[in-house]
C-alpha positions as a LaTeX table, in Angstrom:
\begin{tabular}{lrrr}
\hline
Residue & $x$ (\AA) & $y$ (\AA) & $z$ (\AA) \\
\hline
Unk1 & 206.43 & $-0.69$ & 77.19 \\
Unk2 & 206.44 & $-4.81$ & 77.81 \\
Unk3 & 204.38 & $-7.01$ & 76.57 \\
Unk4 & 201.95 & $-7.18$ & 79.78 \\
Unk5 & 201.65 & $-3.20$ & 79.20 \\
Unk6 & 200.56 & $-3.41$ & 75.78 \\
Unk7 & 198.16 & $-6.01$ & 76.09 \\
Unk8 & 196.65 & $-3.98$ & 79.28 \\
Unk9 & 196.66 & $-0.82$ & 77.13 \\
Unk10 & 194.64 & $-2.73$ & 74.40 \\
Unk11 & 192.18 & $-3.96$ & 76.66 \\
Unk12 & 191.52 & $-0.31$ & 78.12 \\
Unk13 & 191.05 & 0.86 & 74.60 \\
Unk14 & 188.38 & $-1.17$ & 73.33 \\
Unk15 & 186.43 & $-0.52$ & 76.79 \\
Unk16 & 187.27 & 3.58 & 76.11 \\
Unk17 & 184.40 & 5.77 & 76.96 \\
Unk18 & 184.37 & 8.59 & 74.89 \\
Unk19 & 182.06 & 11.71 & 75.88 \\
Unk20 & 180.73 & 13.51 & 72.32 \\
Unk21 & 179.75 & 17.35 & 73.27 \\
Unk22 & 178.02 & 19.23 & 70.82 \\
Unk23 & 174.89 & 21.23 & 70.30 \\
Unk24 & 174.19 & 20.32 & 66.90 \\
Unk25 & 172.37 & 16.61 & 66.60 \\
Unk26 & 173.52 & 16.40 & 63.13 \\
Unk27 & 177.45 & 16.46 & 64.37 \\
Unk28 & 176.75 & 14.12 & 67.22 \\
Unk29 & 174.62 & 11.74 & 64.25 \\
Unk30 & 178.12 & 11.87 & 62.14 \\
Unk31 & 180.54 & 10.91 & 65.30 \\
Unk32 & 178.33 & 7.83 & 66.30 \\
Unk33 & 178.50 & 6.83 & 62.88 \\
Unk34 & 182.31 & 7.10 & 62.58 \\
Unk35 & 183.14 & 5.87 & 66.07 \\
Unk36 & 179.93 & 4.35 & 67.85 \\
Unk37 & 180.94 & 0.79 & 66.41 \\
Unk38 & 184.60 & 0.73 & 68.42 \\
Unk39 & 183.88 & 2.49 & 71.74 \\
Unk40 & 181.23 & 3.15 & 74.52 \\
Unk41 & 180.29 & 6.66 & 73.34 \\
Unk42 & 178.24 & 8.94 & 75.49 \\
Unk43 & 176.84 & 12.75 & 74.25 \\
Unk44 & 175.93 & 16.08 & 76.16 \\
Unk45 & 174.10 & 18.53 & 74.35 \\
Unk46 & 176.10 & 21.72 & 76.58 \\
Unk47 & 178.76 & 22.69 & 78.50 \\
Unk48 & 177.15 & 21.76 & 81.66 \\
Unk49 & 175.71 & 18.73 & 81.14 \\
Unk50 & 179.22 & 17.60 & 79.97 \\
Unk51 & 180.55 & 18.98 & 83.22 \\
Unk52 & 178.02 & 16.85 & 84.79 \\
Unk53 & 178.74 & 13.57 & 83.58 \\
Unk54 & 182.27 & 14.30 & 83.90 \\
Unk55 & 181.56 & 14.87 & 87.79 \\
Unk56 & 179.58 & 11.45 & 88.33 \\
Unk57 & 180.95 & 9.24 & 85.21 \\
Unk58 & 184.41 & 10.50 & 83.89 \\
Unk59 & 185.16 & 9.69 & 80.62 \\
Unk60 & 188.31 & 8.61 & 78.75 \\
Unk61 & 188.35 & 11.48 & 76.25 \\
Unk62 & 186.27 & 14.13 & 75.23 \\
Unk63 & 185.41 & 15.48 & 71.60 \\
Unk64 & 183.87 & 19.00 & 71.97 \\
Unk65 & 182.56 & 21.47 & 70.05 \\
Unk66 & 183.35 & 25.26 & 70.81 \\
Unk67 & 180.51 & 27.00 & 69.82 \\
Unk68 & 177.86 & 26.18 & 72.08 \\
Unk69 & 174.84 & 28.16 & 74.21 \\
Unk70 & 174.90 & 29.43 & 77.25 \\
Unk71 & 178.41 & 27.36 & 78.54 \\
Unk72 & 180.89 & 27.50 & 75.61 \\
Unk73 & 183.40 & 24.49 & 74.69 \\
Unk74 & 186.22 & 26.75 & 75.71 \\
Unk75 & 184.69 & 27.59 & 79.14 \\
Unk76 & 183.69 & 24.13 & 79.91 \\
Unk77 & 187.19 & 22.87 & 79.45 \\
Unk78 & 188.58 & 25.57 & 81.14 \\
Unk79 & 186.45 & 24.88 & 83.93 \\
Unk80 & 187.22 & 20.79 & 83.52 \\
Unk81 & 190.85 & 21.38 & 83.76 \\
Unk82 & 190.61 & 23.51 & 86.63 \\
Unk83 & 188.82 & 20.58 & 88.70 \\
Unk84 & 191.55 & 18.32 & 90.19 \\
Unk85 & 189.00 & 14.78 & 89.89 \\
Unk86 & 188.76 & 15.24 & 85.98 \\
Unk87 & 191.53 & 17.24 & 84.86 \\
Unk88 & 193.36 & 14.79 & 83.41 \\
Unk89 & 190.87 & 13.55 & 80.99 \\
Unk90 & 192.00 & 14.51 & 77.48 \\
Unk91 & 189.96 & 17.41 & 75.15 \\
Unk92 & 189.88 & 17.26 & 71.44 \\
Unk93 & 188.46 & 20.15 & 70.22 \\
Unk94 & 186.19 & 19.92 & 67.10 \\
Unk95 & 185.02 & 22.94 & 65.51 \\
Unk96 & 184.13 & 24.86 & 62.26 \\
Unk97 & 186.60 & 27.74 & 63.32 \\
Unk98 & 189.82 & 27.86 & 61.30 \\
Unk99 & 191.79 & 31.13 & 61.98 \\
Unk100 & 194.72 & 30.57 & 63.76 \\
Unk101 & 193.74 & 32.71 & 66.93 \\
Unk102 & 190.97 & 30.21 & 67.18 \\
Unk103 & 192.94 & 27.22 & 66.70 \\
Unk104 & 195.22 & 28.99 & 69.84 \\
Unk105 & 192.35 & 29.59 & 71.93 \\
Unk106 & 191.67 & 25.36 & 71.80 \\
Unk107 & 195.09 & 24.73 & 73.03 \\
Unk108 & 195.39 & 27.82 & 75.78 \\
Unk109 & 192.09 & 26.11 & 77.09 \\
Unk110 & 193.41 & 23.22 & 77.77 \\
Unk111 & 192.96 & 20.94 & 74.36 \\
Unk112 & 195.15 & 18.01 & 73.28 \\
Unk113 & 193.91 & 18.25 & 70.10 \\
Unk114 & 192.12 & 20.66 & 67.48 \\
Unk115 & 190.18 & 19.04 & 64.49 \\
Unk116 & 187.72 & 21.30 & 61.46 \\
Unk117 & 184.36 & 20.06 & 60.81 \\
Unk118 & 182.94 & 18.05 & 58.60 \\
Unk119 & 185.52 & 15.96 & 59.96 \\
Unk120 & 187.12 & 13.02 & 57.96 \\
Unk121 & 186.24 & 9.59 & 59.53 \\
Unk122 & 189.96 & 8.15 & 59.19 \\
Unk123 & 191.84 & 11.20 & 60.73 \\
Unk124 & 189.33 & 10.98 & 63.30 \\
Unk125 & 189.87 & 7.61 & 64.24 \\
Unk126 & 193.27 & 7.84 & 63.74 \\
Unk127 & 193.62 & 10.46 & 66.48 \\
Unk128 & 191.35 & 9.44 & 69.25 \\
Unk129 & 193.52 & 5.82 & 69.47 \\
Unk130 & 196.54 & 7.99 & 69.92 \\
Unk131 & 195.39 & 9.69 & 72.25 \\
Unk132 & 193.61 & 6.95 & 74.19 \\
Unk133 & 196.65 & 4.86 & 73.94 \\
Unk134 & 198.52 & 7.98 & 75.41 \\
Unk135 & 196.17 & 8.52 & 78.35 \\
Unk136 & 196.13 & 4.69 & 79.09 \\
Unk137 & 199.88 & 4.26 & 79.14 \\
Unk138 & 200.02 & 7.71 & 81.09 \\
Unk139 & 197.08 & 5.91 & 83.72 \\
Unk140 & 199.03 & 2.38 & 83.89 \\
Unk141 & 202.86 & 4.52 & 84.89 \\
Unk142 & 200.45 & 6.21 & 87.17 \\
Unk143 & 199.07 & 3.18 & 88.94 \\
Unk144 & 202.45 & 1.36 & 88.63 \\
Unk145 & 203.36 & 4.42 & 91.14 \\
Unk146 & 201.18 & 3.77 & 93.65 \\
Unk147 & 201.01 & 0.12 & 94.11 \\
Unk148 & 202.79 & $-1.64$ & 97.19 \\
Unk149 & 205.83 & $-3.94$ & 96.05 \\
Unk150 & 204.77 & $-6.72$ & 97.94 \\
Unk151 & 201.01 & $-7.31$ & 97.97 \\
Unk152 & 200.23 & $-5.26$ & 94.78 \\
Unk153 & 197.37 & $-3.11$ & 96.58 \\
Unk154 & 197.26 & 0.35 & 96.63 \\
Unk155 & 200.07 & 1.97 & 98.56 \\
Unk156 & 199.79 & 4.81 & 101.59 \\
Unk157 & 200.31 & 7.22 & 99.08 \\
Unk158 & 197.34 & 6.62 & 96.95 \\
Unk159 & 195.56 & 5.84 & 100.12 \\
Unk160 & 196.16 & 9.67 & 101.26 \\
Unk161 & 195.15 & 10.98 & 97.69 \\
Unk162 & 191.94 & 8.67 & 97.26 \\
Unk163 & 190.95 & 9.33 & 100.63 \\
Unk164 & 191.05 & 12.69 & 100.11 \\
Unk165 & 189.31 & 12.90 & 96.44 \\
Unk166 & 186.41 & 10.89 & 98.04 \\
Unk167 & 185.85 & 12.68 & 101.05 \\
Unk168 & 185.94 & 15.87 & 99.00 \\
Unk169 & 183.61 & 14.33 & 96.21 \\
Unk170 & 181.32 & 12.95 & 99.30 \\
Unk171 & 180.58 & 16.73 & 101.02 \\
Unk172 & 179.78 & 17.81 & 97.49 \\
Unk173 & 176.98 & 15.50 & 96.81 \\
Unk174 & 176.12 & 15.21 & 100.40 \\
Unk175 & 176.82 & 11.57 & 100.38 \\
Unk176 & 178.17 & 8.87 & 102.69 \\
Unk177 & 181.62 & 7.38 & 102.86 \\
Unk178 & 182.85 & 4.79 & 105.15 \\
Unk179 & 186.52 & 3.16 & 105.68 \\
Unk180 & 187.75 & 0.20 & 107.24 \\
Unk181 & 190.78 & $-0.35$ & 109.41 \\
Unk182 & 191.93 & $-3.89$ & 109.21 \\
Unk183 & 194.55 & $-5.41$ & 111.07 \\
Unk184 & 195.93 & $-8.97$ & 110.91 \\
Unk185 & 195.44 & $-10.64$ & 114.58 \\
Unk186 & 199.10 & $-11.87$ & 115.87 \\
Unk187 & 200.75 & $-11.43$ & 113.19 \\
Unk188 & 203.66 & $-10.50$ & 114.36 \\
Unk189 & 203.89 & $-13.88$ & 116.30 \\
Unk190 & 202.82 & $-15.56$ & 113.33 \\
Unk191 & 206.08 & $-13.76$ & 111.50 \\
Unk192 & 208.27 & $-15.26$ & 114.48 \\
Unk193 & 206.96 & $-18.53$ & 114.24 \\
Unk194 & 206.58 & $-19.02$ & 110.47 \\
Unk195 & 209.03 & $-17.16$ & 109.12 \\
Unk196 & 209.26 & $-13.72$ & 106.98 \\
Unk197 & 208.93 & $-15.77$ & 103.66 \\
Unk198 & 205.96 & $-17.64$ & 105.05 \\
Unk199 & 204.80 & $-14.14$ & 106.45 \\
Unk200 & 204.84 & $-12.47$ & 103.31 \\
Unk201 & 202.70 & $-14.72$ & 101.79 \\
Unk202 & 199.82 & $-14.84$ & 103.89 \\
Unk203 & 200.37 & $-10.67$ & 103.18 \\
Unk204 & 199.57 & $-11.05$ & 100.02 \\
Unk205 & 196.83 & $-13.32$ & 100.56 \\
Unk206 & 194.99 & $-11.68$ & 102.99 \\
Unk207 & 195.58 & $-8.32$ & 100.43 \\
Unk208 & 194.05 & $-10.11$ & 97.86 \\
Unk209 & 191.03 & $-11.58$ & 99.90 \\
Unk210 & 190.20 & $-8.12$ & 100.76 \\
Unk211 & 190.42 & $-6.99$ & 97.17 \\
Unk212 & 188.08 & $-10.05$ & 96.62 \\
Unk213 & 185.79 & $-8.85$ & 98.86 \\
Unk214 & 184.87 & $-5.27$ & 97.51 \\
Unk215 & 182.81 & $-5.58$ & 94.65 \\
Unk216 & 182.51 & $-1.84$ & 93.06 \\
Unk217 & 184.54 & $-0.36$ & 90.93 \\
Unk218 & 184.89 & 2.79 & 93.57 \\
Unk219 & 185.79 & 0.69 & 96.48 \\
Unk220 & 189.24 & 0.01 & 96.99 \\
Unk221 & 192.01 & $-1.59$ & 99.47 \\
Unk222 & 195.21 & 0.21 & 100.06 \\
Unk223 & 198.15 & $-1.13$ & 102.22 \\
Unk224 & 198.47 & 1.19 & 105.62 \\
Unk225 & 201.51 & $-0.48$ & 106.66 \\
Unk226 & 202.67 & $-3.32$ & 108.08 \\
Unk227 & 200.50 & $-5.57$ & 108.53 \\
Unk228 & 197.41 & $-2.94$ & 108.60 \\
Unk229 & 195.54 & $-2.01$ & 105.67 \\
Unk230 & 192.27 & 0.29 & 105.16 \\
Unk231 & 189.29 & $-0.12$ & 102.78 \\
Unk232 & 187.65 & 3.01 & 101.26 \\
Unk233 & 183.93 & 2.80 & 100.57 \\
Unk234 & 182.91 & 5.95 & 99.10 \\
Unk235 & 178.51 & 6.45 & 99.32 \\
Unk236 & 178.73 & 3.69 & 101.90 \\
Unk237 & 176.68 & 4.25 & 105.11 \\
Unk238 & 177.72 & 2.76 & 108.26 \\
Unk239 & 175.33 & $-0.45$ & 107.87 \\
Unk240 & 177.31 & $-1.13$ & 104.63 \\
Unk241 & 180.63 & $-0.50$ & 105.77 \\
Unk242 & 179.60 & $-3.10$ & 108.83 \\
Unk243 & 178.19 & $-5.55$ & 105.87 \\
Unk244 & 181.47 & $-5.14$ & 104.14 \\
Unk245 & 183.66 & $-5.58$ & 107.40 \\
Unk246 & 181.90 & $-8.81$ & 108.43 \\
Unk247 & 182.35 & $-10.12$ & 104.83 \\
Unk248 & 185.88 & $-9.75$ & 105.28 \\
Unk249 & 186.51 & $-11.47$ & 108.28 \\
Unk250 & 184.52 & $-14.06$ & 106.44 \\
Unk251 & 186.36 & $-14.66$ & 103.62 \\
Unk252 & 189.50 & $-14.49$ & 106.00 \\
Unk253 & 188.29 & $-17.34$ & 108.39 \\
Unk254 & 187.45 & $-19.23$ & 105.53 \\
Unk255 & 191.44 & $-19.42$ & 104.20 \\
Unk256 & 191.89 & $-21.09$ & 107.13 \\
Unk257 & 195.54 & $-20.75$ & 107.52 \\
Unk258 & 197.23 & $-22.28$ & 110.59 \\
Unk259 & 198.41 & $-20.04$ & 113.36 \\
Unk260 & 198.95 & $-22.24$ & 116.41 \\
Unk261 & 199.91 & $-19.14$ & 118.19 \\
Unk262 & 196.44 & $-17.63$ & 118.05 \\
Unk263 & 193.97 & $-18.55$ & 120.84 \\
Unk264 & 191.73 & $-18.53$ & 117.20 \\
Unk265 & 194.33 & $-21.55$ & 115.91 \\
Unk266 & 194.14 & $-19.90$ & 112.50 \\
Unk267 & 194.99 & $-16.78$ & 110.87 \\
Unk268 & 192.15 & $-13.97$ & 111.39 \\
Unk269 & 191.92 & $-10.16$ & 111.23 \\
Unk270 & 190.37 & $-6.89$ & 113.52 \\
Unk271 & 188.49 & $-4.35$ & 112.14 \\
Unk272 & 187.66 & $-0.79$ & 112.79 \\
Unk273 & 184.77 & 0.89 & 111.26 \\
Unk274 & 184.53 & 4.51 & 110.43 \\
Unk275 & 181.52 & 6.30 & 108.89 \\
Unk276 & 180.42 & 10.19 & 107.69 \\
Unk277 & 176.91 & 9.57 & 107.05 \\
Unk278 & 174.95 & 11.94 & 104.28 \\
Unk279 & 174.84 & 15.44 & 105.37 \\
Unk280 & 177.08 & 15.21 & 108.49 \\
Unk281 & 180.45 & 16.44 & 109.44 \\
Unk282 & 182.68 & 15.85 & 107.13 \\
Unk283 & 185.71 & 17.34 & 108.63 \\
Unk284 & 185.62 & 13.86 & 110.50 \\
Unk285 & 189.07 & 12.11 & 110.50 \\
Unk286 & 187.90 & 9.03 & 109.06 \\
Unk287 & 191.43 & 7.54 & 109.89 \\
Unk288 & 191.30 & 8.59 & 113.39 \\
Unk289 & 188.10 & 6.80 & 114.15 \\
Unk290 & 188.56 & 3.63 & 112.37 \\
Unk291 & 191.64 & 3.17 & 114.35 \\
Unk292 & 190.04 & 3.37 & 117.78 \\
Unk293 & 187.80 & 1.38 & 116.66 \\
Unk294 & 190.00 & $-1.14$ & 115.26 \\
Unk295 & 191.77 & $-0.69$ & 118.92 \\
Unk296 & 188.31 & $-1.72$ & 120.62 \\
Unk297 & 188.20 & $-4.85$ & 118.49 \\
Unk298 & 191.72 & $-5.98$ & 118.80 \\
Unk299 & 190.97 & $-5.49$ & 123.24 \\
Unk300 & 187.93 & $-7.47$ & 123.26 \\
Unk301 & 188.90 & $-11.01$ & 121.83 \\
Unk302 & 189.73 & $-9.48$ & 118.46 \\
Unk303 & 188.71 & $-11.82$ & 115.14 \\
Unk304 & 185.98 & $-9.07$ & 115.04 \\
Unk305 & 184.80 & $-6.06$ & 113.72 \\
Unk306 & 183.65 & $-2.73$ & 115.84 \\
\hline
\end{tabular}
């Protein structure tokens, strides 16, 4: 990897979450003690309540014990690799089994790693940085994937996936989720006018105001195409996704960029809103309706949001 990798794969791994499952307080005592100084370390007491906080907080790796009540270690990450939203979160399995079919049954359940109790603070550490630094550098190559080349937002095919993850993760819990269709107003008179170099730029502007103007960590901007992009808001209700819509055209008017082509004289966007409130229909085409919305805005004056 370059230098810009590195340093971003350093950065994840001193803000690595690391979920600690096992029954026994003593073992989780001895693995707070050993790691709890150089990561965010959380700890489930079963199988399900791991599964839980994997659901609604994924971790960066998981130590587990395999002996547990009720839910067993091998079950539970069985189950985890099984779910397509946390599946790729790394198990190392820590146990006081030592026979070799037990060592086995770790890795046919999905484990990246077996250690033997009491465990031995250095091998310990050791291992979890490996395999943090793995599962970063495997995340950045990821994301490298699905960013667009020019503004460096999320492209149409992490758009799809996202989209589809959120909507999925939205009918589960029986929450919202809202999206936002935003199109830049006369833009492609603006391209005519200014030029493509010129055009590009104010691309990659207005991509990064957007970005500015989502403030959680679940809320992202993805370009559609063109000169179109859409806004996810997962357990957004439609009077938030209108809040967030009229902060971007906003921040947009506010860059005031010249566009003496526009009856608005400066650069602006549209925007069509979209929302599956709690408990409703989510077979909704989010897509679908955001874009006839977006084609409301754009037919009544547009510098707007419907």
């Amino acid at each position: 990897m370059n230098s810009a990798t590195d340093t971003l794969a350093k950065v994840s791994l001193e803000n690595a979450r690391i979920l600690v499952v096992d029954d026994q307080p003593i073992n989780i005592q001895v693995i707070n003690q050993i790691l709890g100084g150089s990561f965010q370390l959380r700890f489930a007491k079963s199988g399900q309540e791991a599964l839980d906080i994997c659901l609604s907080d994924p971790p960066d790796l998981i130590l587990m014990d395999v002996i547990m009540p009720n839910l067993d270690g091998l079950t539970t990450c069985k189950i985890i690799k099984n779910t397509p939203n946390i599946s790729d979160i790394p198990v190392v399995f820590i146990t006081s089994l030592q026979k070799a079919e037990e060592e086995n049954a770790c890795w046919q359940a999905g484990g990246i790693d077996y250690m033997t109790k009491p465990v031995n603070p250095l091998p310990l550490t050791n291992r979890v940085n490996a395999h943090l630094t793995q599962k970063f550098q495997a995340d950045l190559l990821k994301k490298l994937a699905y960013l667009d080349g020019l503004t460096g937002v999320y492209n149409r095919r992490y758009l799809d996936d996202y989209l589809a993850r959120q909507t999925s993760q939205a009918k589960r819990t029986n929450h919202a989720i809202s999206l936002l269709m935003i199109d830049i107003d006369y833009f492609k008179q603006f391209n005519d006018e200014y030029g493509h170099l010129v055009a590009d730029d104010q691309l990659k502007l207005t991509a990064s105001t957007l970005k500015e103007s989502l403030h959680r960590p679940t809320d992202i901007v993805a370009r559609y195409g063109g000169e179109e992009f859409i806004c996810v808001l997962p357990d957004t209700g439609d009077e938030g996704a209108k809040h967030v819509a009229e902060l971007i055209l906003k921040n947009i008017r506010a860059l005031e960029i010249p566009h003496k082509l526009s009856p608005h004289k400066y650069l602006t966007v549209s925007v069509g809103t979209a929302t599956i409130e709690a408990k409703q229909n989510y077979n909704t085409d989010l897509t679908a309706l955001a874009d006839k919305n977006l084609y409301k805005a754009k037919n009544t004056g547009r510098n707007k949001a419907i």
